[in-house]
Coordinates of C-alpha atoms in Angstrom, one line a residue:
M1 CA 0.0 0.0 0.0
D2 CA 1.5 3.3 -1.0
I3 CA 1.0 6.6 0.8
E4 CA -1.7 7.9 -1.7
Q5 CA -3.7 4.7 -1.2
A6 CA -3.2 4.7 2.5
Q7 CA -4.4 8.3 3.0
K8 CA -7.9 7.1 2.0
L9 CA -8.0 5.3 5.3
W10 CA -8.2 8.6 7.2
Q11 CA -10.7 11.4 7.4
P12 CA -8.9 14.3 9.1
K13 CA -10.2 17.8 9.2
P14 CA -7.6 19.8 7.2
G15 CA -4.9 21.4 9.3
W16 CA -4.1 18.6 11.8
L17 CA -0.3 19.0 12.5
N18 CA -0.1 17.6 16.0
T19 CA 0.5 13.9 15.9
A20 CA 3.2 14.5 18.5
S21 CA 0.3 15.0 20.8
Y22 CA -2.0 12.2 19.5
G23 CA -2.4 10.3 16.3
L24 CA -5.6 9.9 14.3
P25 CA -7.1 6.5 13.8
P26 CA -7.2 4.8 10.4
E27 CA -10.6 3.5 9.3
P28 CA -10.0 -0.1 10.4
T29 CA -9.3 1.1 13.9
W30 CA -12.3 3.3 14.0
T31 CA -14.6 0.6 12.7
A32 CA -13.2 -2.0 15.1
V33 CA -13.7 0.2 18.1
Q34 CA -17.3 1.1 17.1
E35 CA -18.2 -2.5 16.6
A36 CA -16.8 -3.4 20.0
M37 CA -18.6 -0.6 21.7
T38 CA -21.9 -1.7 20.0
G39 CA -21.3 -5.2 21.3
W40 CA -20.6 -3.9 24.8
R41 CA -23.7 -1.7 24.8
A42 CA -25.9 -4.6 23.9
G43 CA -24.1 -7.3 25.8
S44 CA -24.1 -9.3 22.6
T45 CA -20.6 -10.6 22.6
S46 CA -18.0 -12.1 24.9
W47 CA -14.9 -10.2 26.1
E48 CA -12.5 -13.0 25.0
G49 CA -12.7 -11.8 21.4
W50 CA -11.7 -8.3 22.4
G51 CA -8.8 -9.8 24.4
E52 CA -7.4 -11.5 21.3
S53 CA -6.5 -8.1 19.9
V54 CA -3.7 -7.7 22.5
N55 CA -1.6 -10.5 21.0
R56 CA -2.3 -9.2 17.5
A57 CA -1.0 -5.8 18.6
R58 CA 2.0 -7.3 20.5
T59 CA 3.0 -9.3 17.4
A60 CA 2.7 -6.3 15.1
F61 CA 4.7 -4.0 17.4
A62 CA 7.5 -6.6 17.7
G63 CA 7.7 -6.8 14.0
L64 CA 8.0 -3.0 13.7
I65 CA 11.1 -2.8 15.9
G66 CA 12.6 -6.1 15.0
V67 CA 12.3 -8.1 18.3
P68 CA 10.6 -11.4 19.2
G69 CA 7.0 -11.1 20.3
A70 CA 7.8 -13.1 23.4
D71 CA 10.0 -10.3 24.6
V72 CA 7.3 -7.6 24.5
A73 CA 5.1 -6.7 27.5
V74 CA 2.0 -4.6 27.2
G75 CA 0.6 -2.0 29.5
V76 CA -1.0 1.4 29.8
T77 CA 1.7 4.1 30.0
V78 CA 5.4 4.5 29.5
S79 CA 6.1 5.3 33.1
Q80 CA 4.2 2.2 34.3
M81 CA 6.3 0.0 31.9
L82 CA 9.5 1.6 33.2
A83 CA 8.7 1.2 36.9
P84 CA 9.9 -2.4 37.3
V85 CA 13.1 -1.6 35.4
A86 CA 13.8 1.3 37.7
A87 CA 12.9 -0.7 40.8
A88 CA 15.4 -3.4 39.7
L89 CA 18.4 -1.0 39.8
P90 CA 20.7 -1.8 42.8
A91 CA 21.2 0.9 45.4
G92 CA 24.1 3.1 44.4
A93 CA 23.4 2.8 40.7
T94 CA 23.9 5.8 38.4
V95 CA 21.4 6.7 35.6
V96 CA 22.3 9.2 32.9
V97 CA 19.4 11.1 31.2
P98 CA 19.2 14.1 28.9
E99 CA 18.5 17.4 30.6
V100 CA 15.3 18.1 28.7
E101 CA 13.7 14.6 28.8
F102 CA 10.0 13.9 28.9
T103 CA 9.2 13.1 32.5
S104 CA 7.7 9.7 31.8
N105 CA 11.3 8.7 31.2
L106 CA 12.7 10.7 34.1
F107 CA 10.5 10.5 37.1
P108 CA 10.7 6.6 37.3
W109 CA 14.4 7.0 37.8
L110 CA 14.2 10.0 40.1
V111 CA 11.8 8.3 42.5
Q112 CA 14.6 5.7 43.2
E113 CA 16.9 8.4 44.6
E114 CA 15.6 7.8 48.1
R115 CA 17.2 4.4 48.1
G116 CA 20.6 5.6 46.7
V117 CA 20.1 5.7 43.0
T118 CA 21.8 8.7 41.4
V119 CA 20.3 10.4 38.4
R120 CA 22.7 12.6 36.4
T121 CA 21.2 14.9 33.7
V122 CA 23.4 16.0 30.8
P123 CA 22.9 18.0 27.5
A124 CA 21.2 15.7 25.0
E125 CA 23.8 16.3 22.3
G126 CA 26.6 15.2 24.7
L127 CA 24.8 12.1 26.0
A128 CA 27.1 9.5 24.4
E129 CA 30.2 11.3 25.7
A130 CA 28.7 11.5 29.2
I131 CA 28.5 7.7 29.6
D132 CA 31.4 6.6 31.7
A133 CA 32.6 3.8 33.9
D134 CA 30.2 4.9 36.7
T135 CA 27.2 4.7 34.5
D136 CA 24.8 1.8 35.1
L137 CA 22.0 2.8 32.8
V138 CA 21.4 5.4 30.2
A139 CA 17.8 6.4 29.4
F140 CA 16.7 8.7 26.5
S141 CA 14.1 9.5 24.0
L142 CA 14.9 8.4 20.5
V143 CA 13.1 11.5 19.3
Q144 CA 12.6 14.3 21.7
S145 CA 9.1 15.5 22.4
A146 CA 10.2 19.1 23.0
D147 CA 11.8 19.8 19.6
G148 CA 11.8 16.7 17.5
S149 CA 15.6 16.2 17.6
V150 CA 16.7 12.6 16.8
A151 CA 19.1 11.0 19.2
A152 CA 22.4 9.5 18.0
Y153 CA 21.2 6.0 18.7
D154 CA 24.2 4.1 17.3
E155 CA 26.7 6.3 19.2
I156 CA 24.8 6.1 22.5
V157 CA 24.4 2.3 22.3
A158 CA 28.2 1.9 21.5
A159 CA 29.2 4.1 24.4
A160 CA 26.9 2.2 26.8
R161 CA 28.2 -1.2 25.7
A162 CA 31.8 0.0 26.1
H163 CA 31.0 0.6 29.8
D164 CA 28.6 -2.3 30.4
A165 CA 25.6 0.1 30.9
L166 CA 22.0 -0.7 30.2
V167 CA 20.2 1.1 27.4
V168 CA 16.6 2.3 27.9
V169 CA 14.9 4.0 24.9
D170 CA 11.6 5.8 24.9
A171 CA 10.6 5.6 21.3
T172 CA 7.1 7.1 21.8
Q173 CA 7.8 10.0 19.4
A174 CA 9.7 7.7 16.9
C175 CA 8.0 4.4 16.5
G176 CA 5.7 4.5 13.5
W177 CA 7.7 6.9 11.4
L178 CA 11.4 6.3 12.2
P179 CA 12.9 2.9 11.4
F180 CA 15.3 1.5 14.1
D181 CA 16.5 -1.8 15.5
G182 CA 14.9 -2.2 18.9
S183 CA 17.0 -5.3 19.7
R184 CA 20.1 -3.2 20.2
A185 CA 18.6 -1.7 23.4
D186 CA 17.8 -3.5 26.6
V187 CA 14.5 -1.8 26.9
V188 CA 12.3 0.0 24.3
V189 CA 9.1 1.6 25.6
V190 CA 6.4 3.2 23.4
G191 CA 3.2 4.9 24.2
G192 CA 0.9 3.7 21.4
Y193 CA -1.4 6.7 21.0
K194 CA 0.9 9.0 19.0
W195 CA 2.6 7.8 15.9
L196 CA 1.2 4.3 16.1
M197 CA -2.3 5.9 16.2
N198 CA -3.7 3.5 18.9
P199 CA -6.4 4.7 21.2
R200 CA -4.9 6.1 24.4
G201 CA -4.3 3.4 27.1
T202 CA -1.8 1.2 25.1
A203 CA 1.9 0.9 25.8
Y204 CA 4.6 -1.5 24.8
A205 CA 7.9 -2.5 26.3
Y206 CA 10.6 -4.7 24.7
L207 CA 12.4 -6.2 27.7
A208 CA 15.6 -8.1 26.9
P209 CA 15.7 -11.6 28.5
A210 CA 18.8 -11.0 30.5
L211 CA 17.3 -7.8 32.0
R212 CA 14.0 -9.5 32.8
D213 CA 15.8 -12.0 35.0
R214 CA 16.7 -9.1 37.3
M215 CA 13.2 -7.6 37.4
R216 CA 10.3 -8.5 39.7
P217 CA 6.7 -8.3 38.3
D218 CA 5.3 -6.4 41.3
A219 CA 2.0 -5.6 39.4
A220 CA 1.4 -9.2 38.3
G221 CA -2.2 -10.3 38.1
W222 CA -4.2 -12.9 36.3
Y223 CA -3.2 -11.6 32.9
A224 CA 0.5 -12.1 33.7
G225 CA -0.2 -15.8 34.2
R226 CA 1.4 -18.6 32.1
D227 CA -2.2 -19.3 31.0
P228 CA -4.2 -16.2 31.9
H229 CA -7.5 -18.2 31.6
A230 CA -6.2 -20.7 34.1
S231 CA -5.0 -18.0 36.5
Y232 CA -8.2 -16.6 37.8
Y233 CA -8.1 -18.0 41.4
G234 CA -5.8 -19.3 44.0
P235 CA -2.1 -20.2 44.4
P236 CA 0.5 -21.2 43.4
L237 CA 2.2 -18.3 41.6
R238 CA 2.2 -19.4 38.0
L239 CA 3.5 -16.5 35.9
A240 CA 4.4 -16.5 32.2
D241 CA 8.0 -17.5 31.4
D242 CA 8.5 -14.6 28.9
A243 CA 7.8 -10.8 28.9
R244 CA 4.1 -11.5 29.4
R245 CA 4.8 -11.7 33.2
F246 CA 5.0 -7.9 33.1
D247 CA 1.7 -7.5 31.2
I248 CA -1.1 -5.4 32.8
S249 CA -4.7 -6.6 32.3
P250 CA -5.8 -4.8 29.1
A251 CA -8.3 -2.0 28.6
W252 CA -10.2 -4.0 26.0
F253 CA -11.4 -1.3 23.6
S254 CA -8.0 0.4 23.4
W255 CA -6.5 -2.8 22.2
V256 CA -9.3 -3.6 19.8
G257 CA -8.3 -0.3 18.1
A258 CA -4.5 -0.8 18.5
A259 CA -4.1 -4.0 16.5
P260 CA -5.5 -2.8 13.2
A261 CA -3.6 0.5 13.5
L262 CA -0.3 -1.3 13.9
E263 CA -1.1 -3.6 11.0
V264 CA -1.8 -0.6 8.8
V265 CA 1.6 0.9 9.7
A266 CA 3.2 -2.4 8.9
E267 CA 1.4 -2.6 5.5
I268 CA 2.5 0.9 4.5
G269 CA 6.0 0.4 5.8
V270 CA 7.9 2.6 8.2
P271 CA 10.5 3.7 5.6
A272 CA 7.8 4.9 3.3
I273 CA 6.1 6.8 6.2
Q274 CA 9.4 8.3 7.2
A275 CA 10.1 9.6 3.6
H276 CA 6.6 11.2 3.5
D277 CA 6.6 12.7 7.0
V278 CA 10.1 14.2 6.7
A279 CA 9.5 15.6 3.3
L280 CA 6.5 17.5 4.6
A281 CA 8.4 18.7 7.7
N282 CA 11.1 20.0 5.4
R283 CA 8.6 21.7 3.1
F284 CA 7.4 23.5 6.2
L285 CA 10.9 24.5 7.3
T286 CA 11.9 25.6 3.8
G287 CA 8.8 27.8 3.6
L288 CA 9.9 29.6 6.8
G289 CA 13.4 30.0 5.5
R290 CA 14.9 27.4 7.8
P291 CA 17.3 24.6 6.8
P292 CA 15.9 21.1 6.3
G293 CA 16.1 18.5 9.0
E294 CA 15.7 14.8 9.6
S295 CA 12.6 14.7 11.8
A296 CA 8.9 14.5 11.4
I297 CA 8.6 16.9 14.3
V298 CA 9.9 20.5 14.0
T299 CA 9.8 23.6 16.2
V300 CA 10.1 27.2 15.0
A301 CA 9.8 30.6 16.7
V302 CA 7.3 32.8 14.9
P303 CA 5.9 35.9 16.5
G304 CA 2.2 35.5 17.2
A305 CA 2.2 31.9 16.0
E306 CA -0.4 30.5 18.3
E307 CA -3.0 33.1 17.4
R308 CA -2.2 33.0 13.7
L309 CA -2.5 29.2 13.5
A310 CA -5.7 29.2 15.6
A311 CA -7.3 31.8 13.4
A312 CA -6.6 29.7 10.3
G313 CA -7.9 26.5 11.9
I314 CA -4.4 24.9 12.0
R315 CA -4.0 22.6 15.0
A316 CA -0.3 22.4 16.2
A317 CA 1.3 22.6 19.6
V318 CA 3.1 25.5 21.1
R319 CA 6.0 24.6 23.4
A320 CA 8.0 27.3 25.3
G321 CA 6.8 29.9 22.8
R322 CA 7.8 27.9 19.8
V323 CA 5.4 26.2 17.2
R324 CA 5.8 22.4 17.3
A325 CA 4.4 21.0 14.1
S326 CA 4.3 17.2 13.5
F327 CA 3.6 15.5 10.2
H328 CA 2.3 11.9 9.6
V329 CA 0.9 9.7 7.0
Y330 CA -2.4 11.5 6.7
S331 CA -0.7 14.9 6.5
T332 CA -0.7 16.6 3.0
E333 CA 1.2 19.4 1.2
A334 CA -2.0 21.4 1.4
D335 CA -1.9 21.2 5.2
V336 CA 1.7 22.5 5.1
D337 CA 0.9 25.3 2.7
E338 CA -2.1 26.4 4.8
A339 CA 0.1 26.6 7.9
L340 CA 2.8 28.5 6.0
T341 CA 0.2 31.0 4.8
A342 CA -1.0 31.5 8.3
L343 CA 2.5 32.1 9.7
T344 CA 3.9 34.2 6.9
G345 CA 0.9 36.0 5.5

């Protein structure tokens, strides 16, 4: 499926340039959720069918980042998925994080300081160089929420491996438009409601097997069981042998929508989406006299930008006085040009 064909699966109101806040559902996602809600309202179906969507989504996500499905846990939010990783750090461990990191990938480490974990923040552009013999774990966003900058993934991983440090990647603002090899990290966490266009309430975590052995599934419930449907009542503890032991019981309707959205992304292909998204971002930058970049998220300072965009019906974010525009598969050149007219007219 090429981009032109794929765009027929969406019905956005023109001017949506804010996927970095939330993505828009393709038609298969919208339809699946409506059908599930209708069945819920009437009590005409069993929940097990909704639950099957979780493993469809797990498999599709694993394929997007190049890891085995057995190494992927599912949950609700990025910070919730990171909590057992942070709790597994030994007292006295040192974590290195960029200075301007989204707090879902910062607070889980900071709350461990009371038991002796040290969190050291450094400039994002110097992250690889800041990893040293005292570093136990480095955590960073593959694409920064604040400005769309793309991390030097290869250099950071190489520096971490040279010092036997763990690598934790928040790919929430990358997965779905930026191809990358998730297996090179120890942990990859993704909130599904942005570039993967899932309903909110879905999150994914690749957990490398060696790291999982050091983690405790403190939130384990029936869904973390070896056979969830045989784990409803009573002892003994019988958890899954793979990453599923860190699963959280799913919010059914979010996952009903997640599976078809991920499958659409896989069918289009992330490299094709990247080419489309970045081309639109660069059209926007060029129109404002800025040099091109490599990200689907861009930020620019334009006087009165928030008011100008609002007046033109363009929906983008404003962060620290700068316009943050983000472009995805359903974005068009017309969307870009309307935004440029609003900002330069």
